[in-house]
Short mmCIF file of N, CA, C and O in Angstrom, two decimals:
data_model
loop_
_atom_site.label_atom_id
_atom_site.label_comp_id
_atom_site.label_asym_id
_atom_site.label_seq_id
_atom_site.Cartn_x
_atom_site.Cartn_y
_atom_site.Cartn_z
N UNK A 138 309.32 61.68 142.28
CA UNK A 138 310.64 61.13 142.39
C UNK A 138 310.85 60.10 141.27
O UNK A 138 309.95 59.34 140.94
N UNK A 139 312.03 60.08 140.71
CA UNK A 139 312.37 59.08 139.71
C UNK A 139 313.37 58.12 140.34
O UNK A 139 314.47 58.51 140.72
N UNK A 140 312.97 56.85 140.47
CA UNK A 140 313.84 55.82 141.04
C UNK A 140 314.54 55.08 139.91
O UNK A 140 313.94 54.82 138.87
N UNK A 141 315.79 54.75 140.14
CA UNK A 141 316.53 53.92 139.19
C UNK A 141 316.29 52.46 139.56
O UNK A 141 316.67 52.04 140.65
N UNK A 142 315.64 51.74 138.70
CA UNK A 142 315.38 50.32 138.91
C UNK A 142 315.53 49.63 137.56
O UNK A 142 314.69 49.79 136.68
N UNK A 143 316.63 48.89 137.37
CA UNK A 143 316.83 48.22 136.09
C UNK A 143 315.66 47.29 135.75
O UNK A 143 315.13 46.61 136.63
N UNK A 144 315.26 47.29 134.50
CA UNK A 144 314.16 46.43 134.06
C UNK A 144 314.47 44.97 134.38
O UNK A 144 313.57 44.20 134.72
N UNK A 145 315.74 44.60 134.30
CA UNK A 145 316.11 43.21 134.58
C UNK A 145 315.79 42.80 136.01
O UNK A 145 315.62 41.63 136.31
N UNK A 146 315.68 43.77 136.94
CA UNK A 146 315.33 43.47 138.33
C UNK A 146 313.86 43.11 138.51
O UNK A 146 313.48 42.55 139.53
N UNK A 147 313.03 43.44 137.52
CA UNK A 147 311.60 43.19 137.68
C UNK A 147 311.27 41.71 137.77
O UNK A 147 310.26 41.33 138.37
N UNK A 148 312.11 40.85 137.19
CA UNK A 148 311.80 39.43 137.19
C UNK A 148 311.77 38.84 138.60
O UNK A 148 311.18 37.79 138.81
N UNK A 149 312.37 39.51 139.58
CA UNK A 149 312.34 39.00 140.95
C UNK A 149 311.02 39.28 141.65
O UNK A 149 310.75 38.73 142.71
N UNK A 150 310.16 40.11 141.06
CA UNK A 150 308.88 40.44 141.66
C UNK A 150 307.78 39.57 141.07
O UNK A 150 307.93 39.00 140.00
N UNK A 151 306.67 39.47 141.77
CA UNK A 151 305.56 38.66 141.30
C UNK A 151 304.86 39.37 140.14
O UNK A 151 304.36 40.48 140.29
N UNK A 152 304.81 38.74 138.98
CA UNK A 152 304.14 39.31 137.82
C UNK A 152 302.69 38.87 137.86
O UNK A 152 302.39 37.68 137.92
N UNK A 153 301.77 39.82 137.85
CA UNK A 153 300.36 39.46 138.04
C UNK A 153 299.49 39.65 136.81
O UNK A 153 298.46 39.01 136.69
N UNK A 154 299.86 40.55 135.91
CA UNK A 154 298.96 40.82 134.79
C UNK A 154 299.74 41.50 133.67
O UNK A 154 299.85 42.71 133.66
N UNK A 155 300.20 40.75 132.73
CA UNK A 155 300.91 41.34 131.59
C UNK A 155 302.14 42.09 131.99
O UNK A 155 303.21 41.51 132.11
N UNK A 156 302.02 43.36 132.24
CA UNK A 156 303.16 44.21 132.53
C UNK A 156 303.17 44.74 133.96
O UNK A 156 303.87 45.69 134.27
N UNK A 157 302.37 44.13 134.84
CA UNK A 157 302.27 44.60 136.23
C UNK A 157 302.97 43.63 137.17
O UNK A 157 302.78 42.42 137.08
N UNK A 158 303.78 44.18 138.06
CA UNK A 158 304.52 43.40 139.05
C UNK A 158 304.14 43.89 140.44
O UNK A 158 303.96 45.09 140.65
N UNK A 159 304.05 42.97 141.40
CA UNK A 159 303.76 43.33 142.78
C UNK A 159 305.05 43.29 143.58
O UNK A 159 305.77 42.29 143.56
N UNK A 160 305.32 44.37 144.29
CA UNK A 160 306.51 44.46 145.14
C UNK A 160 306.22 43.89 146.52
O UNK A 160 305.06 43.74 146.90
N UNK A 161 307.24 43.61 147.27
CA UNK A 161 307.08 43.08 148.61
C UNK A 161 306.36 44.04 149.55
O UNK A 161 305.74 43.62 150.52
N UNK A 162 306.43 45.34 149.28
CA UNK A 162 305.79 46.34 150.15
C UNK A 162 304.32 46.56 149.83
O UNK A 162 303.69 47.43 150.41
N UNK A 163 303.78 45.79 148.87
CA UNK A 163 302.37 45.93 148.53
C UNK A 163 302.10 46.92 147.42
O UNK A 163 300.95 47.08 147.00
N UNK A 164 303.12 47.58 146.92
CA UNK A 164 302.94 48.48 145.79
C UNK A 164 303.06 47.70 144.49
O UNK A 164 303.52 46.56 144.47
N UNK A 165 302.65 48.31 143.41
CA UNK A 165 302.71 47.68 142.10
C UNK A 165 303.61 48.48 141.17
O UNK A 165 303.74 49.70 141.31
N UNK A 166 304.22 47.77 140.24
CA UNK A 166 305.02 48.41 139.19
C UNK A 166 304.37 48.13 137.85
O UNK A 166 303.97 46.99 137.58
N UNK A 167 304.24 49.14 137.04
CA UNK A 167 303.76 48.98 135.66
C UNK A 167 304.96 49.23 134.75
O UNK A 167 305.54 50.31 134.75
N UNK A 168 305.32 48.19 133.98
CA UNK A 168 306.38 48.32 132.99
C UNK A 168 305.73 48.67 131.66
O UNK A 168 305.19 47.80 130.98
N UNK A 169 305.75 49.93 131.29
CA UNK A 169 305.07 50.40 130.09
C UNK A 169 305.69 49.84 128.81
O UNK A 169 305.02 49.78 127.79
N UNK A 170 306.95 49.44 128.88
CA UNK A 170 307.57 48.88 127.69
C UNK A 170 306.99 47.51 127.35
O UNK A 170 307.11 47.06 126.22
N UNK A 171 306.39 46.82 128.32
CA UNK A 171 305.76 45.53 128.07
C UNK A 171 304.28 45.66 127.77
O UNK A 171 303.64 44.70 127.39
N UNK A 172 303.72 46.82 127.96
CA UNK A 172 302.28 47.02 127.82
C UNK A 172 301.87 47.16 126.36
O UNK A 172 302.56 47.80 125.57
N UNK A 173 300.74 46.55 126.02
CA UNK A 173 300.24 46.65 124.65
C UNK A 173 299.63 48.02 124.35
O UNK A 173 299.48 48.39 123.20
N UNK A 174 299.22 48.73 125.39
CA UNK A 174 298.55 50.02 125.17
C UNK A 174 299.42 51.22 125.55
O UNK A 174 298.92 52.24 125.96
N UNK A 175 300.72 51.10 125.38
CA UNK A 175 301.62 52.21 125.68
C UNK A 175 301.50 53.25 124.58
O UNK A 175 301.74 52.96 123.42
N UNK A 176 301.12 54.48 124.94
CA UNK A 176 301.00 55.53 123.93
C UNK A 176 302.36 56.07 123.51
O UNK A 176 303.37 55.82 124.17
N UNK A 177 302.36 56.81 122.43
CA UNK A 177 303.61 57.48 122.05
C UNK A 177 303.89 58.56 123.10
O UNK A 177 303.00 59.00 123.82
N UNK A 178 305.13 58.95 123.22
CA UNK A 178 305.56 59.96 124.18
C UNK A 178 305.19 59.59 125.62
O UNK A 178 304.88 60.46 126.43
N UNK A 179 305.23 58.28 125.95
CA UNK A 179 304.78 57.88 127.28
C UNK A 179 305.65 58.43 128.38
O UNK A 179 305.17 58.70 129.47
N UNK A 180 306.96 58.65 128.14
CA UNK A 180 307.81 59.24 129.17
C UNK A 180 307.28 60.62 129.57
O UNK A 180 307.18 60.93 130.75
N UNK A 181 306.94 61.43 128.59
CA UNK A 181 306.43 62.77 128.86
C UNK A 181 305.07 62.71 129.55
O UNK A 181 304.79 63.49 130.46
N UNK A 182 304.22 61.76 129.14
CA UNK A 182 302.90 61.63 129.76
C UNK A 182 303.03 61.21 131.22
O UNK A 182 302.33 61.75 132.09
N UNK A 183 303.91 60.24 131.51
CA UNK A 183 304.10 59.81 132.89
C UNK A 183 304.64 60.95 133.75
O UNK A 183 304.21 61.14 134.89
N UNK A 184 305.59 61.70 133.23
CA UNK A 184 306.14 62.83 133.97
C UNK A 184 305.06 63.86 134.27
O UNK A 184 304.97 64.38 135.38
N UNK A 185 304.20 64.14 133.29
CA UNK A 185 303.11 65.10 133.48
C UNK A 185 302.16 64.63 134.57
O UNK A 185 301.81 65.39 135.48
N UNK A 186 301.72 63.37 134.50
CA UNK A 186 300.77 62.85 135.50
C UNK A 186 301.41 62.83 136.88
O UNK A 186 300.79 63.20 137.86
N UNK A 187 302.67 62.44 136.95
CA UNK A 187 303.37 62.38 138.23
C UNK A 187 303.48 63.76 138.88
O UNK A 187 303.44 63.89 140.10
N UNK A 188 303.60 64.81 138.08
CA UNK A 188 303.78 66.16 138.60
C UNK A 188 302.46 66.87 138.93
O UNK A 188 302.47 67.99 139.42
N UNK A 189 301.33 66.22 138.64
CA UNK A 189 300.04 66.84 138.95
C UNK A 189 299.84 66.92 140.47
O UNK A 189 300.38 66.09 141.22
N UNK A 190 299.07 67.89 140.94
CA UNK A 190 298.81 67.96 142.38
C UNK A 190 297.98 66.76 142.83
O UNK A 190 297.25 66.17 142.03
N UNK A 191 298.10 66.41 144.11
CA UNK A 191 297.32 65.29 144.65
C UNK A 191 295.86 65.70 144.74
O UNK A 191 295.54 66.75 145.31
N UNK A 192 294.99 64.87 144.18
CA UNK A 192 293.55 65.13 144.19
C UNK A 192 292.89 63.91 144.82
O UNK A 192 293.13 62.79 144.39
N UNK A 193 292.04 64.14 145.82
CA UNK A 193 291.39 63.03 146.50
C UNK A 193 290.57 62.21 145.51
O UNK A 193 289.83 62.76 144.68
N UNK A 194 290.69 60.89 145.58
CA UNK A 194 289.96 60.00 144.69
C UNK A 194 290.62 59.76 143.35
O UNK A 194 290.09 59.03 142.52
N UNK A 195 291.79 60.34 143.15
CA UNK A 195 292.51 60.18 141.88
C UNK A 195 293.86 59.54 142.18
O UNK A 195 294.60 60.03 143.02
N UNK A 196 294.14 58.43 141.54
CA UNK A 196 295.42 57.78 141.79
C UNK A 196 296.47 58.30 140.81
O UNK A 196 296.14 58.67 139.69
N UNK A 197 297.68 58.35 141.27
CA UNK A 197 298.77 58.78 140.41
C UNK A 197 300.04 58.05 140.85
O UNK A 197 300.08 57.50 141.94
N UNK A 198 301.06 58.04 140.00
CA UNK A 198 302.28 57.31 140.36
C UNK A 198 302.92 57.83 141.64
O UNK A 198 302.96 59.03 141.89
N UNK A 199 303.40 56.89 142.47
CA UNK A 199 304.20 57.26 143.65
C UNK A 199 305.59 57.66 143.18
O UNK A 199 306.14 58.66 143.60
N UNK A 200 306.15 56.84 142.30
CA UNK A 200 307.49 57.07 141.75
C UNK A 200 307.49 56.70 140.27
O UNK A 200 306.80 55.77 139.87
N UNK A 201 308.26 57.43 139.50
CA UNK A 201 308.54 57.01 138.14
C UNK A 201 309.77 56.12 138.20
O UNK A 201 310.61 56.26 139.08
N UNK A 202 309.89 55.18 137.25
CA UNK A 202 310.99 54.24 137.23
C UNK A 202 311.82 54.44 135.98
O UNK A 202 311.28 54.60 134.89
N UNK A 203 313.14 54.44 136.15
CA UNK A 203 314.04 54.65 135.03
C UNK A 203 315.12 53.58 135.02
O UNK A 203 315.51 53.04 136.06
N UNK A 204 315.59 53.27 133.82
CA UNK A 204 316.70 52.35 133.60
C UNK A 204 317.62 53.04 132.61
O UNK A 204 317.18 53.42 131.52
N UNK A 205 318.88 53.23 133.00
CA UNK A 205 319.86 53.93 132.17
C UNK A 205 319.35 55.32 131.75
O UNK A 205 319.53 55.76 130.63
N UNK A 206 318.68 56.00 132.69
CA UNK A 206 318.22 57.36 132.46
C UNK A 206 316.94 57.50 131.66
O UNK A 206 316.45 58.60 131.46
N UNK A 207 316.35 56.40 131.21
CA UNK A 207 315.11 56.44 130.42
C UNK A 207 313.95 55.96 131.29
O UNK A 207 313.99 54.86 131.85
N UNK A 208 312.90 56.76 131.38
CA UNK A 208 311.71 56.37 132.13
C UNK A 208 310.99 55.24 131.38
O UNK A 208 310.77 55.34 130.18
N UNK A 209 310.68 54.16 132.09
CA UNK A 209 310.00 53.05 131.44
C UNK A 209 308.70 52.66 132.13
O UNK A 209 307.93 51.84 131.61
N UNK A 210 308.41 53.22 133.30
CA UNK A 210 307.19 52.83 133.99
C UNK A 210 307.02 53.60 135.29
O UNK A 210 307.64 54.64 135.48
N UNK A 211 306.17 53.06 136.16
CA UNK A 211 305.88 53.77 137.40
C UNK A 211 305.50 52.78 138.49
O UNK A 211 305.15 51.63 138.24
N UNK A 212 305.58 53.27 139.72
CA UNK A 212 305.18 52.52 140.91
C UNK A 212 303.94 53.19 141.48
O UNK A 212 303.85 54.41 141.54
N UNK A 213 302.97 52.37 141.87
CA UNK A 213 301.74 52.89 142.47
C UNK A 213 301.32 51.99 143.62
O UNK A 213 301.75 50.85 143.72
N UNK A 214 300.43 52.52 144.44
CA UNK A 214 299.80 51.69 145.46
C UNK A 214 298.97 50.64 144.72
O UNK A 214 298.24 50.95 143.77
N UNK A 215 299.10 49.37 145.11
CA UNK A 215 298.36 48.29 144.46
C UNK A 215 296.97 48.20 145.05
O UNK A 215 296.81 47.93 146.24
N UNK A 216 295.97 48.46 144.25
CA UNK A 216 294.58 48.42 144.70
C UNK A 216 294.00 47.06 144.35
O UNK A 216 293.90 46.71 143.17
N UNK A 217 293.61 46.30 145.36
CA UNK A 217 293.07 44.97 145.13
C UNK A 217 291.54 44.99 145.21
O UNK A 217 290.96 45.86 145.85
N UNK A 218 290.92 44.01 144.56
CA UNK A 218 289.48 43.80 144.65
C UNK A 218 288.65 44.98 144.13
O UNK A 218 287.58 45.28 144.65
N UNK A 219 289.15 45.64 143.09
CA UNK A 219 288.41 46.71 142.45
C UNK A 219 288.07 46.29 141.03
O UNK A 219 288.77 45.48 140.42
N UNK A 220 287.02 46.85 140.47
CA UNK A 220 286.67 46.62 139.08
C UNK A 220 287.49 47.55 138.19
O UNK A 220 287.70 48.71 138.55
N UNK A 221 287.92 47.05 137.04
CA UNK A 221 288.46 47.97 136.05
C UNK A 221 287.29 48.48 135.20
O UNK A 221 286.16 48.02 135.35
N UNK A 222 287.55 49.43 134.34
CA UNK A 222 286.48 50.07 133.56
C UNK A 222 285.74 49.06 132.70
O UNK A 222 284.51 49.08 132.62
N UNK A 223 286.44 48.14 132.09
CA UNK A 223 285.81 47.13 131.23
C UNK A 223 284.85 46.25 132.04
O UNK A 223 283.73 45.98 131.60
N UNK A 224 285.27 45.83 133.24
CA UNK A 224 284.40 45.03 134.09
C UNK A 224 283.18 45.82 134.53
O UNK A 224 282.07 45.30 134.57
N UNK A 225 283.38 47.07 134.87
CA UNK A 225 282.30 47.92 135.32
C UNK A 225 281.23 48.09 134.25
O UNK A 225 280.04 47.98 134.49
N UNK A 226 281.67 48.33 133.02
CA UNK A 226 280.74 48.54 131.92
C UNK A 226 280.00 47.25 131.52
O UNK A 226 278.89 47.30 131.00
N UNK A 227 280.62 46.10 131.78
CA UNK A 227 279.98 44.83 131.41
C UNK A 227 278.97 44.35 132.44
O UNK A 227 278.23 43.42 132.19
N UNK A 228 278.95 44.97 133.62
CA UNK A 228 277.98 44.58 134.68
C UNK A 228 276.66 45.29 134.53
O UNK A 228 276.47 46.29 134.04
#
């Protein structure tokens, strides 16, 4: 599903890490336009990942987010107290 959520609305949510916002329902939003590691063709990449079948143990976007018809990010379940890959490799 693609939800229309203006980027300007993101400021009302708690910003936790660069381009990540926490919603009141416990989900997270990633604003790819603010991210330093946004690849080229990110709209197409997000659409592809979102359309993949659900696979146990693999996280994927709950919703894609658009502003004025342009996809700019995604909403996911916010996973707390997990290591990211960099932390895992440094341990």
